[in-house]
Amino acid sequence: MGIELGRIGIWQHESVFTPEIARELEELGYGAIWLGGSPDGDLVKAEELLDATKTIKVATGIVNIWKDDAATVAESYKRIEAKHPGRFLLGIGAGHREHTAEFKKPYAALVEYLDALDAAGVPVEGRALAALGPKVIKLAGDRTAGAHPYLMTPEHTRQAREFLGEGPLLAPEQKVVLETDPAKAREIGRGTVKFYLGLVNYTNSLRKLGFTDEDLAGEGSDKLVDALAVHGDAETVARGVTAHIEAGADHVNIQVLNSDPLPVYRALAAVLL
């Protein structure tokens, strides 16, 4: 797998992370920080967090191939790797087709981008690929350290491990809400989940996992929200996270949906790490 991420990491929009938060996550024992929100190809945020810490790894979740060219990203990767060897994982992906004017098919574009990273000297073990369907999951296993699925369930993790086989990294994201009132928790979870119900790559994958058109309608059924944004006390949330490990994941990156994530990071560290 190359870079060792540990069993549990934290995924949030890159704007959430500060050097102080990064240092606390390291002290709590989390293995990796995942920068969401299509970080810029200069990777300045990743470098800032690595500069501020000593051992925690930093990954991008993900650099969007439609937004930043491979040559720019490769130079940024090499700059960071020279400064912080073995601590940075370049996660790339095709993002959402609804948000780009590019016509090229995502799979072909991913292959071209990986070819360009090869030519620029970015090693296979230093990169990962956002992947939902079997074809891209297999590409991730063949051409990168492994796959980074987003907004999926432990059942998807089980299937992804079958497609990847043993060896390649499998690092799914899992949304969580630390809240024991189901109505409040679902309100928080639905606020994020509903965005993805307008994106066909996610809805197609969720249908394959058994969710119905009724589950995906509007802002999503309670069943869907409960599966995609696990909620409850710290122990209950931890079980939802470790279900991915039991299904074959090597590493799970947790996205906290509570308005103040720091207390959640602390509470989950106490039961997960």
Rosetta silent file (secondary structure, phi, psi, omega in degrees, C-alpha in Angstrom):
SEQUENCE: MGIELGRIGIWQHESVFTPEIARELEELGYGAIWLGGSPDGDLVKAEELLDATKTIKVATGIVNIWKDDAATVAESYKRIEAKHPGRFLLGIGAGHREHTAEFKKPYAALVEYLDALDAAGVPVEGRALAALGPKVIKLAGDRTAGAHPYLMTPEHTRQAREFLGEGPLLAPEQKVVLETDPAKAREIGRGTVKFYLGLVNYTNSLRKLGFTDEDLAGEGSDKLVDALAVHGDAETVARGVTAHIEAGADHVNIQVLNSDPLPVYRALAAVLL
SCORE:     score description
SCORE:     0.000 S_00000001
   1 L     0.000  -15.042 -178.127    0.000    0.000    0.000 S_00000001
   2 L    79.466 -118.809 -177.487    2.951    2.380    0.345 S_00000001
   3 L   -58.411  136.067 -179.136    2.094    5.198    2.752 S_00000001
   4 L   -97.330  112.617 -174.754    0.737    3.996    6.108 S_00000001
   5 L   -93.992   -7.260 -171.308   -2.378    5.969    7.052 S_00000001
   6 L    77.181 -178.114 -174.675   -3.331    4.141   10.227 S_00000001
   7 L   -85.275  -33.087 -174.323   -6.810    2.782   10.758 S_00000001
   8 E  -131.050  134.046  174.862   -8.786    6.018   11.259 S_00000001
   9 E  -130.638 -179.687 -179.905   -8.446    9.468    9.735 S_00000001
  10 E  -121.776  128.635  177.475  -10.448   12.687    9.532 S_00000001
  11 E  -113.512  124.834  173.098  -12.020   14.037    6.331 S_00000001
  12 E  -149.598  164.747  171.998  -13.316   17.617    6.228 S_00000001
  13 E   -56.233  140.786 -174.105  -13.405   20.499    3.783 S_00000001
  14 H   -57.463  -26.443 -178.602   -9.874   21.882    3.666 S_00000001
  15 H   -66.280  -20.430 -179.022  -11.076   25.211    5.077 S_00000001
  16 H   -71.725  -32.898 -170.224  -11.835   23.518    8.426 S_00000001
  17 L   -82.742  132.671  171.420   -8.247   22.536    9.099 S_00000001
  18 L  -121.900  164.680  175.271   -5.782   24.839   10.822 S_00000001
  19 H   -55.972  -35.835 -179.490   -2.297   23.998   12.030 S_00000001
  20 H   -66.613  -44.064  177.711   -3.680   23.907   15.585 S_00000001
  21 H   -64.006  -41.055  179.303   -6.418   21.424   14.669 S_00000001
  22 H   -60.153  -42.520  179.624   -3.900   19.312   12.758 S_00000001
  23 H   -65.731  -37.502  178.720   -1.637   19.146   15.806 S_00000001
  24 H   -67.839  -41.323  178.059   -4.536   18.145   18.040 S_00000001
  25 H   -60.501  -38.958  176.841   -5.617   15.392   15.633 S_00000001
  26 H   -63.649  -44.664 -179.704   -2.053   14.104   15.676 S_00000001
  27 H   -65.633  -33.913  178.819   -1.970   14.154   19.477 S_00000001
  28 H   -70.691  -20.864  177.051   -5.323   12.343   19.638 S_00000001
  29 L   106.791    7.425  176.859   -3.858    9.531   17.544 S_00000001
  30 L   -68.282  147.041 -174.707   -5.595    9.916   14.189 S_00000001
  31 L   -86.779  -26.260 -174.179   -3.538    8.572   11.323 S_00000001
  32 E  -154.758  152.936  171.917   -4.400   10.976    8.537 S_00000001
  33 E  -111.857  128.104  178.588   -6.048   14.237    7.588 S_00000001
  34 E  -108.798  122.824 -178.094   -8.062   14.224    4.353 S_00000001
  35 E   -91.325  108.978  178.735   -8.506   17.572    2.619 S_00000001
  36 E   -92.651  175.005  177.078  -11.911   17.794    0.955 S_00000001
  37 L    87.263   28.878  179.153  -13.377   20.432   -1.333 S_00000001
  38 L    52.644   66.842  179.158  -11.133   19.964   -4.396 S_00000001
  39 L   -55.071  146.929  179.852   -7.879   21.397   -2.992 S_00000001
  40 L   -63.780  151.900 -177.026   -5.890   23.511   -5.418 S_00000001
  41 L   -65.825  -13.930  176.358   -3.151   21.828   -7.391 S_00000001
  42 L   -74.305  -15.412  175.259   -0.457   23.877   -5.662 S_00000001
  43 L    56.270   30.633 -178.484   -1.205   21.747   -2.547 S_00000001
  44 H   -63.988  -38.929 -179.309   -0.278   24.639   -0.282 S_00000001
  45 H   -63.343  -43.734  178.146   -2.796   23.610    2.392 S_00000001
  46 H   -59.582  -43.941 -179.793   -1.362   20.103    2.590 S_00000001
  47 H   -63.403  -40.364  179.209    2.137   21.509    2.936 S_00000001
  48 H   -59.964  -43.752 -178.245    1.005   23.911    5.688 S_00000001
  49 H   -71.779  -36.791  176.208   -0.475   21.097    7.762 S_00000001
  50 H   -66.269  -38.611  177.708    2.520   18.849    7.251 S_00000001
  51 H   -61.476  -32.336 -174.020    4.822   21.688    8.299 S_00000001
  52 H   -85.149   -8.674 -174.692    2.799   22.103   11.497 S_00000001
  53 L  -127.104  177.406 -175.744    2.909   18.420   12.507 S_00000001
  54 L  -117.029  -37.447 -172.439    5.424   15.627   12.909 S_00000001
  55 L  -129.230  -27.423 -176.315    3.888   12.249   12.095 S_00000001
  56 L   -62.937  144.177  178.717    0.275   12.510   10.915 S_00000001
  57 E   -89.148  157.828  176.292   -0.250   11.923    7.211 S_00000001
  58 E  -127.415  134.777  178.912   -2.114   14.287    4.879 S_00000001
  59 E  -131.547  154.664  173.620   -4.147   13.196    1.847 S_00000001
  60 E   -99.519  137.861 -176.879   -6.270   15.027   -0.696 S_00000001
  61 L  -135.555   66.429    6.256   -9.848   13.884   -1.085 S_00000001
  62 L  -141.212  163.233  165.216   -9.667   14.821   -3.926 S_00000001
  63 E   -71.438  127.253 -175.175   -7.716   16.990   -6.379 S_00000001
  64 E   -86.075  122.947 -175.205  -10.126   17.332   -9.301 S_00000001
  65 L   -66.650  -21.540  178.543   -8.583   16.322  -12.636 S_00000001
  66 L   -79.521  -16.086 -172.023  -10.814   18.779  -14.537 S_00000001
  67 L   -99.503  -37.451 -175.342   -9.537   21.660  -12.388 S_00000001
  68 L  -129.789  130.243 -176.812   -5.769   21.187  -12.142 S_00000001
  69 L   -73.838  154.097 -173.548   -3.454   19.780  -14.789 S_00000001
  70 H   -63.028  -35.562 -178.576   -1.270   16.795  -13.994 S_00000001
  71 H   -64.093  -42.421  178.814    2.031   18.616  -14.575 S_00000001
  72 H   -64.425  -46.157 -178.555    1.221   21.264  -11.973 S_00000001
  73 H   -64.438  -39.874  179.778    0.024   18.695   -9.459 S_00000001
  74 H   -61.907  -43.028  178.338    3.065   16.498  -10.038 S_00000001
  75 H   -62.767  -39.745  177.945    5.445   19.366   -9.312 S_00000001
  76 H   -64.612  -43.130  178.709    3.534   20.136   -6.117 S_00000001
  77 H   -58.609  -47.182 -176.358    3.643   16.477   -5.094 S_00000001
  78 H   -65.884  -35.208  176.247    7.402   16.287   -5.619 S_00000001
  79 H   -61.777  -46.016 -177.954    7.940   19.490   -3.610 S_00000001
  80 H   -70.665  -41.684 -179.053    5.981   18.096   -0.668 S_00000001
  81 H   -63.646  -36.724  178.179    7.474   14.607   -0.867 S_00000001
  82 H   -65.661  -34.227 -176.989   10.997   16.063   -0.802 S_00000001
  83 H   -84.427  -37.292 -176.369   10.129   18.067    2.309 S_00000001
  84 L  -133.086   69.156 -174.239    7.973   15.465    4.100 S_00000001
  85 L   -58.491  132.517  175.624    8.852   12.041    2.674 S_00000001
  86 L    76.457   11.297 -176.743    6.225    9.353    3.154 S_00000001
  87 L  -117.157    1.780 -177.715    3.629   11.644    4.720 S_00000001
  88 E  -127.742  132.216  176.167    1.532   12.796    1.761 S_00000001
  89 E  -117.273  122.439 -179.953   -0.965   10.857   -0.356 S_00000001
  90 E   -86.483  101.760  174.922   -2.204   12.491   -3.545 S_00000001
  91 E   -89.300  127.233  178.706   -5.877   11.616   -3.932 S_00000001
  92 E  -126.104  162.101  178.041   -7.254   12.466   -7.363 S_00000001
  93 E  -172.196  170.822 -177.474  -10.618   11.990   -9.036 S_00000001
  94 L   -88.703   -0.138  177.252  -13.002   13.099  -11.745 S_00000001
  95 L    61.510 -145.824 -176.938  -15.340   14.915   -9.365 S_00000001
  96 L  -109.487  123.892  179.866  -18.915   15.507  -10.479 S_00000001
  97 H   -60.856  -28.872  179.925  -19.732   15.618  -14.195 S_00000001
  98 H   -64.782  -16.675 -174.755  -22.584   18.004  -13.441 S_00000001
  99 H  -108.116   14.586  177.957  -19.997   20.559  -12.351 S_00000001
 100 L  -137.279  148.354  178.959  -17.720   20.531  -15.397 S_00000001
 101 L   -88.954   -5.128 -179.390  -18.110   21.534  -19.012 S_00000001
 102 L   -63.761  139.045 -179.246  -15.651   18.859  -20.158 S_00000001
 103 L   -95.288  -25.653 -174.729  -17.175   16.312  -22.506 S_00000001
 104 L   -54.352  140.444  179.440  -14.471   13.651  -22.296 S_00000001
 105 L   -63.077  136.205 -175.396  -15.551   10.446  -20.551 S_00000001
 106 H   -56.411  -40.802 -176.858  -14.288   10.400  -16.948 S_00000001
 107 H   -62.622  -46.834  179.506  -12.621    6.971  -17.193 S_00000001
 108 H   -62.314  -38.550  179.103  -10.575    7.940  -20.250 S_00000001
 109 H   -66.281  -39.075  177.804   -9.650   11.232  -18.611 S_00000001
 110 H   -62.931  -43.549  179.601   -8.494    9.446  -15.451 S_00000001
 111 H   -61.371  -44.602  179.069   -6.283    7.096  -17.479 S_00000001
 112 H   -61.462  -41.195 -178.514   -4.734   10.053  -19.322 S_00000001
 113 H   -66.027  -42.955  177.643   -4.140   11.876  -16.050 S_00000001
 114 H   -64.284  -38.009  175.768   -2.483    8.848  -14.474 S_00000001
 115 H   -59.331  -42.920 -179.427   -0.317    8.472  -17.568 S_00000001
 116 H   -67.264  -37.652  175.900    0.766   12.089  -17.161 S_00000001
 117 H   -65.244  -38.963  174.895    1.547   11.564  -13.466 S_00000001
 118 H   -57.300  -49.558 -176.946    3.630    8.533  -14.431 S_00000001
 119 H   -62.521  -30.430 -178.490    5.550   10.605  -16.960 S_00000001
 120 H   -88.241   -2.238  174.175    6.129   13.327  -14.368 S_00000001
 121 L    90.362   18.297  174.951    7.507   10.877  -11.814 S_00000001
 122 L   -83.469  118.689 -173.751    4.672   10.630   -9.273 S_00000001
 123 L   -70.536  151.704  178.690    4.959    7.075   -7.920 S_00000001
 124 H   -54.666  -42.838 -175.714    2.019    4.674   -7.917 S_00000001
 125 H   -72.875   -8.050 -179.254    2.268    4.268   -4.146 S_00000001
 126 H   -97.930    6.198 -176.824    2.024    8.034   -3.637 S_00000001
 127 E  -139.405  155.650  177.755   -1.418    8.480   -5.150 S_00000001
 128 E  -137.217  165.661 -172.783   -4.959    7.178   -4.719 S_00000001
 129 E  -128.325  127.989  171.415   -8.102    7.383   -6.805 S_00000001
 130 E   -62.082  128.671 -172.687  -11.651    8.384   -5.909 S_00000001
 131 L  -151.581  134.214  176.663  -13.675    5.368   -7.015 S_00000001
 132 L  -118.692  -52.662 -176.602  -17.262    4.142   -6.809 S_00000001
 133 L   -86.566  163.319 -175.643  -17.907    1.682   -9.639 S_00000001
 134 H   -55.885  -40.365 -175.717  -16.048   -1.561  -10.377 S_00000001
 135 H   -64.329  -45.362 -179.163  -14.163   -0.255  -13.405 S_00000001
 136 H   -75.512  -33.426  174.903  -12.631    2.717  -11.601 S_00000001
 137 H   -60.018  -43.949  178.738  -12.047    0.688   -8.418 S_00000001
 138 H   -65.629  -38.684  176.028  -10.026   -1.784  -10.475 S_00000001
 139 H   -61.029  -41.547  178.343   -8.155    1.104  -12.117 S_00000001
 140 H   -59.387  -43.450  179.603   -7.343    2.414   -8.651 S_00000001
 141 H   -68.146  -32.161 -177.309   -5.896   -0.945   -7.660 S_00000001
 142 H   -82.390  -34.178 -168.106   -3.888   -1.266  -10.873 S_00000001
 143 H  -118.124   -3.155 -179.867   -2.534    2.273  -11.229 S_00000001
 144 L  -141.202 -178.338  175.797   -2.483    3.771   -7.715 S_00000001
 145 L   -64.189  -28.239  179.015   -2.042    2.814   -4.078 S_00000001
 146 E   159.854 -163.028 -168.782   -5.773    2.149   -3.958 S_00000001
 147 E  -109.372  144.964  177.466   -9.328    3.460   -3.805 S_00000001
 148 E  -124.605   84.138  176.754  -11.000    6.253   -1.861 S_00000001
 149 L   -74.904  149.171 -177.994  -14.801    5.763   -2.069 S_00000001
 150 L  -128.977  140.429  175.927  -17.013    8.581   -0.810 S_00000001
 151 L    62.929   38.762 -179.448  -20.608    8.564    0.502 S_00000001
 152 L  -121.967  170.515 -176.287  -20.884    4.793    0.481 S_00000001
 153 L  -101.645  168.816  174.641  -21.929    2.093    2.951 S_00000001
 154 H   -57.777  -29.574  176.940  -20.031   -0.855    4.473 S_00000001
 155 H   -64.862  -39.366  174.950  -21.700   -3.075    1.866 S_00000001
 156 H   -62.978  -40.094  177.995  -20.028   -1.007   -0.847 S_00000001
 157 H   -59.502  -42.902  178.794  -16.756   -1.414    1.044 S_00000001
 158 H   -60.208  -45.309  179.715  -17.218   -5.187    1.019 S_00000001
 159 H   -65.733  -41.105 -179.439  -17.825   -5.166   -2.739 S_00000001
 160 H   -62.298  -38.868  177.956  -14.914   -2.803   -3.359 S_00000001
 161 H   -63.225  -37.453  176.755  -12.544   -5.119   -1.514 S_00000001
 162 H   -62.576  -41.842  179.457  -13.651   -7.970   -3.754 S_00000001
 163 H   -68.050  -38.148 -177.268  -12.901   -5.865   -6.841 S_00000001
 164 H   -77.322  -33.123 -169.827   -9.537   -4.702   -5.476 S_00000001
 165 L    75.853 -178.376  179.469   -8.386   -8.001   -4.046 S_00000001
 166 L   -77.065  144.561  175.218   -5.917   -8.104   -1.183 S_00000001
 167 L   117.214  -64.695 -177.704   -3.139   -5.550   -1.107 S_00000001
 168 L   -63.544  150.258  178.127   -4.375   -2.232   -2.532 S_00000001
 169 E   -65.314  136.789  170.996   -5.485    0.462   -0.117 S_00000001
 170 E  -127.600  111.643 -171.480   -9.217    0.792    0.520 S_00000001
 171 L  -130.673   77.849  179.813   -9.995    4.040    2.357 S_00000001
 172 L   -74.121  155.065  171.646  -13.716    4.917    2.394 S_00000001
 173 E   -93.258  144.210  175.482  -15.183    8.106    3.837 S_00000001
 174 E  -135.930  122.478  175.614  -17.959    7.885    6.445 S_00000001
 175 E   -78.511  142.864 -179.955  -20.140   10.792    7.571 S_00000001
 176 E  -138.847  151.597  173.947  -21.041   10.899   11.262 S_00000001
 177 E  -132.429  116.698  176.986  -23.256   12.928   13.573 S_00000001
 178 E   -85.179   93.438 -175.912  -22.623   12.752   17.307 S_00000001
 179 L  -163.982  124.927 -176.062  -26.235   13.222   18.443 S_00000001
 180 L   -89.219  -11.965  174.899  -28.506   10.837   20.316 S_00000001
 181 L   -84.862  111.087 -175.212  -31.786   12.490   19.259 S_00000001
 182 H   -57.442  -38.960 -178.510  -32.617   10.767   15.937 S_00000001
 183 H   -65.172  -44.707  178.273  -34.679   13.684   14.608 S_00000001
 184 H   -65.267  -41.828 -178.611  -31.924   16.213   15.292 S_00000001
 185 H   -63.227  -42.853  179.791  -29.269   13.857   13.942 S_00000001
 186 H   -67.144  -35.190  177.162  -31.192   13.246   10.717 S_00000001
 187 H   -61.606  -43.422  178.143  -31.731   16.944   10.224 S_00000001
 188 H   -65.800  -48.377 -178.321  -27.976   17.508   10.435 S_00000001
 189 H   -62.787  -43.105 -178.578  -27.156   14.511    8.245 S_00000001
 190 H   -63.647  -30.704  179.506  -29.766   15.337    5.628 S_00000001
 191 H   -59.246  -29.319  177.258  -28.369   18.837    5.306 S_00000001
 192 H   -96.638  -44.274 -174.978  -25.245   17.354    3.724 S_00000001
 193 H   -59.930  -37.769 -173.595  -26.562   14.143    2.132 S_00000001
 194 H   -59.718  -29.370  179.259  -29.237   15.924    0.071 S_00000001
 195 H   -57.761  -39.871 -173.321  -26.587   17.686   -2.037 S_00000001
 196 H   -79.422  -10.649 -178.200  -25.388   14.384   -3.493 S_00000001
 197 L   -76.624   -4.754  172.949  -28.858   13.202   -4.498 S_00000001
 198 L  -101.091    8.940 -176.943  -28.629   15.406   -7.577 S_00000001
 199 L  -115.136  117.766 -167.385  -25.410   13.751   -8.766 S_00000001
 200 H   -65.955  -30.115  179.794  -25.900   10.733  -10.973 S_00000001
 201 H   -64.328  -34.951  177.755  -22.635    8.959  -10.104 S_00000001
 202 H   -77.333  -45.308 -177.772  -23.754    8.739   -6.483 S_00000001
 203 H   -64.793  -36.871  176.692  -27.406    7.909   -7.097 S_00000001
 204 H   -62.483  -42.847 -179.679  -26.476    5.145   -9.540 S_00000001
 205 H   -67.537  -38.191  179.797  -24.103    3.627   -6.991 S_00000001
 206 H   -68.296  -35.734  175.155  -26.646    3.895   -4.189 S_00000001
 207 H   -62.147  -38.837  179.545  -29.286    2.137   -6.307 S_00000001
 208 H   -66.276  -20.109  177.454  -26.851   -0.723   -6.822 S_00000001
 209 L   -89.962    2.407  174.773  -26.622   -0.990   -3.031 S_00000001
 210 L   104.398   -0.972  176.537  -30.367   -1.519   -2.809 S_00000001
 211 L   -76.650  143.693 -173.838  -31.673    1.985   -2.195 S_00000001
 212 L   -97.786  170.248  175.064  -34.856    2.765   -4.108 S_00000001
 213 H   -58.606  -33.464  178.107  -36.063    5.769   -6.064 S_00000001
 214 H   -66.140  -40.190  177.249  -38.203    6.557   -3.040 S_00000001
 215 H   -62.128  -35.787 -173.554  -35.116    6.572   -0.806 S_00000001
 216 H   -90.321   -6.217 -176.938  -33.355    8.945   -3.210 S_00000001
 217 L   -73.601  151.469  175.835  -36.303   11.287   -3.796 S_00000001
 218 L    59.296 -124.823 -179.490  -36.366   14.787   -2.387 S_00000001
 219 L  -100.725   12.536  175.404  -33.892   15.152    0.458 S_00000001
 220 L    95.208  142.353  179.380  -33.558   11.408    1.030 S_00000001
 221 L   -72.438  162.774  174.622  -35.400    8.896    3.184 S_00000001
 222 H   -58.541  -39.550  179.126  -34.591    8.341    6.854 S_00000001
 223 H   -58.225  -44.961 -179.262  -33.184    4.931    5.875 S_00000001
 224 H   -66.344  -48.284 -178.287  -30.772    6.546    3.426 S_00000001
 225 H   -61.989  -41.320  178.923  -29.699    9.331    5.778 S_00000001
 226 H   -61.456  -36.117 -178.541  -29.162    6.862    8.630 S_00000001
 227 H   -75.029  -36.782 -173.236  -26.913    4.736    6.406 S_00000001
 228 H   -91.676  -20.915  178.274  -24.855    7.580    4.965 S_00000001
 229 E  -133.260   84.231 -173.953  -24.558    9.734    8.101 S_00000001
 230 E   -66.701  142.354 -174.650  -24.371    7.384   11.078 S_00000001
 231 E  -140.140  165.344 -178.972  -25.519    8.935   14.330 S_00000001
 232 E   137.221 -160.997  175.597  -25.857    8.270   18.039 S_00000001
 233 L   -76.239  177.362 -173.570  -23.496    8.357   21.001 S_00000001
 234 H   -59.207  -40.721 -178.607  -19.762    7.891   20.534 S_00000001
 235 H   -66.476  -40.090  179.489  -19.897    4.105   20.862 S_00000001
 236 H   -66.088  -44.744  178.203  -22.730    3.803   18.328 S_00000001
 237 H   -62.535  -41.367  179.697  -20.981    6.054   15.838 S_00000001
 238 H   -59.938  -38.864  177.723  -17.749    4.112   16.344 S_00000001
 239 H   -63.722  -37.559  177.285  -19.523    0.878   15.446 S_00000001
 240 H   -65.174  -33.546  178.176  -20.735    2.490   12.225 S_00000001
 241 H   -73.248  -48.438 -176.594  -17.176    3.485   11.391 S_00000001
 242 H   -70.944  -14.289  174.139  -15.567    0.145   12.233 S_00000001
 243 H   -59.057  -31.031  176.618  -18.210   -1.644   10.141 S_00000001
 244 H   -69.434  -39.309  177.379  -16.127   -0.520    7.148 S_00000001
 245 H   -62.038  -44.941  179.424  -13.008   -2.085    8.662 S_00000001
 246 H   -63.467  -27.123 -179.663  -14.915   -5.311    9.217 S_00000001
 247 L   -86.105   -4.416  175.733  -16.061   -5.156    5.578 S_00000001
 248 L   123.502    0.080  178.358  -12.496   -4.938    4.286 S_00000001
 249 L   -71.754  148.761  172.877  -11.342   -1.322    4.565 S_00000001
 250 L   -89.252  -31.491 -171.883   -7.765   -0.603    5.595 S_00000001
 251 L  -152.329  136.083  176.296   -8.508    2.939    6.719 S_00000001
 252 E  -117.805  129.777  175.893  -11.730    4.917    7.284 S_00000001
 253 E  -103.998  122.556 -173.119  -11.795    8.704    7.051 S_00000001
 254 E   -91.900  128.433  172.015  -14.517   10.239    9.198 S_00000001
 255 E  -106.686  112.594 -179.390  -16.381   13.357    8.122 S_00000001
 256 E   -84.319  127.723 -178.390  -18.003   15.003   11.149 S_00000001
 257 L   -98.623  -10.303  174.749  -21.201   16.881   10.289 S_00000001
 258 L   -58.635  148.927 -175.607  -21.758   18.508   13.694 S_00000001
 259 L   -62.683  -32.499  175.173  -21.292   22.277   13.560 S_00000001
 260 L  -114.858  101.481 -173.937  -18.349   22.067   15.976 S_00000001
 261 H   -76.932  -21.551 -173.220  -16.293   19.025   15.008 S_00000001
 262 H   -58.003  -47.679  178.012  -13.562   19.287   17.653 S_00000001
 263 H   -60.844  -29.831  179.294  -15.538   17.749   20.541 S_00000001
 264 H   -71.822  -42.635  176.138  -16.527   14.928   18.194 S_00000001
 265 H   -55.101  -43.248 -177.768  -12.916   14.267   17.206 S_00000001
 266 H   -67.995  -45.377 -178.306  -12.079   13.997   20.902 S_00000001
 267 H   -64.247  -41.419 -178.787  -15.034   11.782   21.808 S_00000001
 268 H   -72.793  -32.601  176.683  -14.422    9.389   18.923 S_00000001
 269 H   -59.864  -35.761 -177.045  -10.704    9.196   19.605 S_00000001
 270 H   -66.598  -25.157 -177.943  -11.515    7.893   23.063 S_00000001
 271 H  -110.709  -14.340 -176.637  -13.418    4.903   21.654 S_00000001
 272 H  -107.224  -26.458 -169.952  -11.711    4.309   18.296 S_00000001
 273 L  -111.180    0.000    0.000   -8.003    4.937   18.839 S_00000001
